[in-house]
Amino acid sequence: MLRIHYLGGGCREAHLLAGGRFFVELKAQAPQGLEALRKRLSELGASLVGVYHQVDTYFPVPQGRLKIREVDGEKVYLIYYEREDIPTPKRNKAYLLEVDGEMKDALTKILKPTVVVDKRREVYHIDNLRIHLDSVRGLGDFVEFELPVSGDPESVKEGKHKLREYMRLLGIEENQLISVSYSDLLLTRGPKARGR
């Protein structure tokens, strides 16, 4: 059974329109750990939306990325997204469907999973921006910014500027930015990093 939702405020799990939604996003390593980022987010007035355990199972597709996300062992989502692999703010189009557990079983039988990403995610919200503090098994700590935009060039440009500003406010340096997904990072590190 599929249930389609509209993306509201809180976090990525909340809801996405079947036709997709555009985001501007940015991801960076957090070699100093997450505590300093938590403190700075508190100083900026960000609110903690929630803390989640997410397990993402990726499947091979000709373009973009397809995954099943399990959240806290309770909710299951089918997510497909397309984005550029560049280390600067980028536009991302995503589709998300809430599904039952049988969908993961079916996809696993039909398609061979390529990698599993296991992470603890803290979701913060400030100024219409979602900030994720992620601890990823086999990779370490990261910060991710996601800002919903309408998709037109002007809103994307404004969104990129806003992400750059929050990057500066949180002390994120250019050399900390990463261009690829956690799944890509795990795939380049080999089987030990990919193990659950």
Short mmCIF file of C-alpha atoms in Angstrom, two decimals:
data_model
loop_
_atom_site.label_atom_id
_atom_site.label_comp_id
_atom_site.label_asym_id
_atom_site.label_seq_id
_atom_site.Cartn_x
_atom_site.Cartn_y
_atom_site.Cartn_z
CA MET A 1 0.00 0.00 0.00
CA LEU A 2 1.40 3.42 -0.98
CA ARG A 3 0.52 6.64 0.76
CA ILE A 4 1.56 9.91 -0.86
CA HIS A 5 2.13 12.99 1.28
CA TYR A 6 2.91 16.67 0.85
CA LEU A 7 6.08 18.04 2.37
CA GLY A 8 5.30 20.24 5.32
CA GLY A 9 7.55 21.86 7.87
CA GLY A 10 9.46 19.54 10.19
CA CYS A 11 11.90 17.19 8.57
CA ARG A 12 12.62 15.18 5.47
CA GLU A 13 10.50 12.29 6.72
CA ALA A 14 7.47 14.55 7.04
CA HIS A 15 6.05 14.37 3.55
CA LEU A 16 6.68 14.91 -0.17
CA LEU A 17 4.37 15.57 -3.05
CA ALA A 18 4.21 12.75 -5.60
CA GLY A 19 5.31 15.15 -8.35
CA GLY A 20 8.50 15.92 -6.45
CA ARG A 21 9.84 18.91 -4.60
CA PHE A 22 12.94 21.00 -5.19
CA PHE A 23 15.57 21.68 -2.56
CA VAL A 24 18.87 23.48 -2.43
CA GLU A 25 21.24 21.45 -0.31
CA LEU A 26 24.79 21.37 0.98
CA LYS A 27 26.74 18.69 2.85
CA ALA A 28 30.00 18.97 4.78
CA GLN A 29 32.24 16.89 6.98
CA ALA A 30 32.25 17.77 10.68
CA PRO A 31 35.78 16.71 11.71
CA GLN A 32 35.48 18.72 14.94
CA GLY A 33 32.48 16.56 15.93
CA LEU A 34 28.85 17.57 16.37
CA GLU A 35 28.89 19.14 19.84
CA ALA A 36 30.26 22.49 18.65
CA LEU A 37 27.61 22.58 15.90
CA ARG A 38 24.83 21.79 18.43
CA LYS A 39 26.01 24.66 20.60
CA ARG A 40 26.15 27.09 17.68
CA LEU A 41 22.69 26.06 16.45
CA SER A 42 21.32 26.71 19.93
CA GLU A 43 22.95 30.16 19.96
CA LEU A 44 21.36 30.93 16.58
CA GLY A 45 17.92 29.94 17.90
CA ALA A 46 17.44 26.75 15.88
CA SER A 47 14.84 24.35 17.24
CA LEU A 48 15.49 20.62 17.53
CA VAL A 49 12.76 18.82 15.57
CA GLY A 50 13.83 15.30 16.50
CA VAL A 51 16.49 12.63 16.62
CA TYR A 52 16.11 9.60 14.34
CA HIS A 53 17.82 6.33 13.53
CA GLN A 54 17.72 5.97 9.75
CA VAL A 55 18.77 2.99 7.67
CA ASP A 56 18.91 3.69 3.93
CA THR A 57 19.17 0.74 1.52
CA TYR A 58 20.22 1.87 -1.97
CA PHE A 59 19.26 0.12 -5.20
CA PRO A 60 20.80 0.42 -8.69
CA VAL A 61 18.97 2.72 -11.12
CA PRO A 62 20.07 4.19 -14.49
CA GLN A 63 20.09 7.77 -13.16
CA GLY A 64 19.58 9.51 -9.84
CA ARG A 65 19.39 7.51 -6.61
CA LEU A 66 16.73 5.12 -5.30
CA LYS A 67 16.56 4.00 -1.69
CA ILE A 68 14.32 2.56 0.97
CA ARG A 69 14.58 4.49 4.24
CA GLU A 70 13.61 2.88 7.53
CA VAL A 71 13.10 5.39 10.35
CA ASP A 72 13.36 4.24 13.97
CA GLY A 73 12.36 0.74 12.85
CA GLU A 74 8.78 1.95 12.39
CA LYS A 75 8.23 3.96 9.21
CA VAL A 76 9.41 2.99 5.73
CA TYR A 77 9.81 5.35 2.76
CA LEU A 78 10.68 4.86 -0.89
CA ILE A 79 12.82 7.84 -1.97
CA TYR A 80 14.09 8.77 -5.41
CA TYR A 81 16.18 11.89 -5.97
CA GLU A 82 18.27 13.60 -8.62
CA ARG A 83 21.02 16.11 -7.93
CA GLU A 84 24.38 17.30 -9.17
CA ASP A 85 27.47 15.83 -7.52
CA ILE A 86 29.20 19.12 -6.76
CA PRO A 87 30.63 20.31 -3.41
CA THR A 88 28.78 23.64 -3.46
CA PRO A 89 25.08 24.37 -2.85
CA LYS A 90 23.10 22.37 -5.39
CA ARG A 91 19.53 21.86 -6.54
CA ASN A 92 17.91 18.53 -5.67
CA LYS A 93 14.58 17.15 -6.88
CA ALA A 94 13.14 14.46 -4.62
CA TYR A 95 10.16 12.13 -4.55
CA LEU A 96 9.12 10.35 -1.37
CA LEU A 97 6.41 7.75 -0.79
CA GLU A 98 5.52 6.17 2.52
CA VAL A 99 5.30 2.42 1.93
CA ASP A 100 4.90 -0.74 3.97
CA GLY A 101 7.74 -3.13 4.79
CA GLU A 102 6.80 -5.43 1.92
CA MET A 103 8.14 -2.86 -0.55
CA LYS A 104 11.68 -3.24 0.83
CA ASP A 105 11.39 -7.02 0.65
CA ALA A 106 10.14 -6.84 -2.94
CA LEU A 107 12.87 -4.42 -4.08
CA THR A 108 15.55 -6.50 -2.37
CA LYS A 109 14.37 -9.57 -4.28
CA ILE A 110 14.03 -7.74 -7.61
CA LEU A 111 17.10 -5.47 -7.39
CA LYS A 112 20.34 -6.25 -5.59
CA PRO A 113 21.02 -3.53 -2.98
CA THR A 114 24.27 -1.68 -3.63
CA VAL A 115 24.95 -0.26 -0.15
CA VAL A 116 23.34 0.34 3.25
CA VAL A 117 23.79 3.66 5.06
CA ASP A 118 23.14 3.49 8.82
CA LYS A 119 23.01 6.85 10.59
CA ARG A 120 21.80 8.78 13.60
CA ARG A 121 20.26 12.07 12.46
CA GLU A 122 19.44 15.14 14.53
CA VAL A 123 17.10 17.48 12.65
CA TYR A 124 17.08 21.22 13.43
CA HIS A 125 14.90 23.93 11.92
CA ILE A 126 15.64 27.63 11.54
CA ASP A 127 14.55 30.26 9.00
CA ASN A 128 12.73 27.67 6.81
CA LEU A 129 15.99 25.70 6.67
CA ARG A 130 16.50 22.14 7.87
CA ILE A 131 19.92 21.34 9.27
CA HIS A 132 20.86 17.71 9.84
CA LEU A 133 23.66 16.62 12.16
CA ASP A 134 24.51 13.09 11.05
CA SER A 135 26.66 10.38 12.61
CA VAL A 136 27.14 7.80 9.85
CA ARG A 137 28.41 4.32 10.63
CA GLY A 138 31.73 3.75 8.88
CA LEU A 139 32.11 7.41 7.84
CA GLY A 140 31.94 9.78 10.82
CA ASP A 141 30.12 13.06 11.47
CA PHE A 142 28.54 15.41 8.93
CA VAL A 143 26.27 18.44 8.69
CA GLU A 144 23.70 18.78 5.92
CA PHE A 145 21.57 21.78 4.95
CA GLU A 146 18.26 21.50 3.06
CA LEU A 147 16.14 24.44 1.95
CA PRO A 148 12.90 23.97 -0.02
CA VAL A 149 12.72 26.19 -3.12
CA SER A 150 10.23 26.60 -5.95
CA GLY A 151 12.75 25.41 -8.55
CA ASP A 152 12.91 28.60 -10.63
CA PRO A 153 16.40 30.07 -11.17
CA GLU A 154 15.85 33.06 -8.85
CA SER A 155 14.65 30.96 -5.90
CA VAL A 156 17.54 28.53 -6.42
CA LYS A 157 20.01 31.46 -6.47
CA GLU A 158 18.51 32.93 -3.27
CA GLY A 159 18.54 29.49 -1.65
CA LYS A 160 22.21 28.96 -2.46
CA HIS A 161 23.03 32.35 -0.95
CA LYS A 162 21.13 31.47 2.23
CA LEU A 163 22.96 28.15 2.58
CA ARG A 164 26.30 29.91 2.15
CA GLU A 165 25.32 32.34 4.92
CA TYR A 166 24.45 29.52 7.34
CA MET A 167 27.59 27.69 6.34
CA ARG A 168 29.52 30.80 7.43
CA LEU A 169 27.50 31.15 10.66
CA LEU A 170 28.31 27.55 11.60
CA GLY A 171 32.00 27.89 10.75
CA ILE A 172 31.96 25.39 7.88
CA GLU A 173 35.02 25.78 5.63
CA GLU A 174 35.12 25.18 1.87
CA ASN A 175 37.51 22.24 2.30
CA GLN A 176 34.90 20.45 4.45
CA LEU A 177 32.27 20.40 1.67
CA ILE A 178 31.51 17.09 -0.03
CA SER A 179 29.91 16.55 -3.41
CA VAL A 180 28.53 13.02 -3.14
CA SER A 181 26.07 11.06 -1.02
CA TYR A 182 26.92 8.92 1.99
CA SER A 183 26.24 5.89 -0.20
CA ASP A 184 28.94 7.00 -2.65
CA LEU A 185 31.41 7.59 0.18
CA LEU A 186 30.75 4.12 1.59
CA LEU A 187 31.08 2.49 -1.83
CA THR A 188 34.53 4.05 -2.29
CA ARG A 189 35.68 2.80 1.13
CA GLY A 190 34.98 -0.88 0.48
CA PRO A 191 33.08 -3.73 2.19
CA LYS A 192 34.23 -3.07 5.79
CA ALA A 193 32.74 0.43 5.80
CA ARG A 194 29.52 -0.85 4.20
CA GLY A 195 28.84 -3.51 6.82
CA ARG A 196 25.97 -3.01 9.24
#
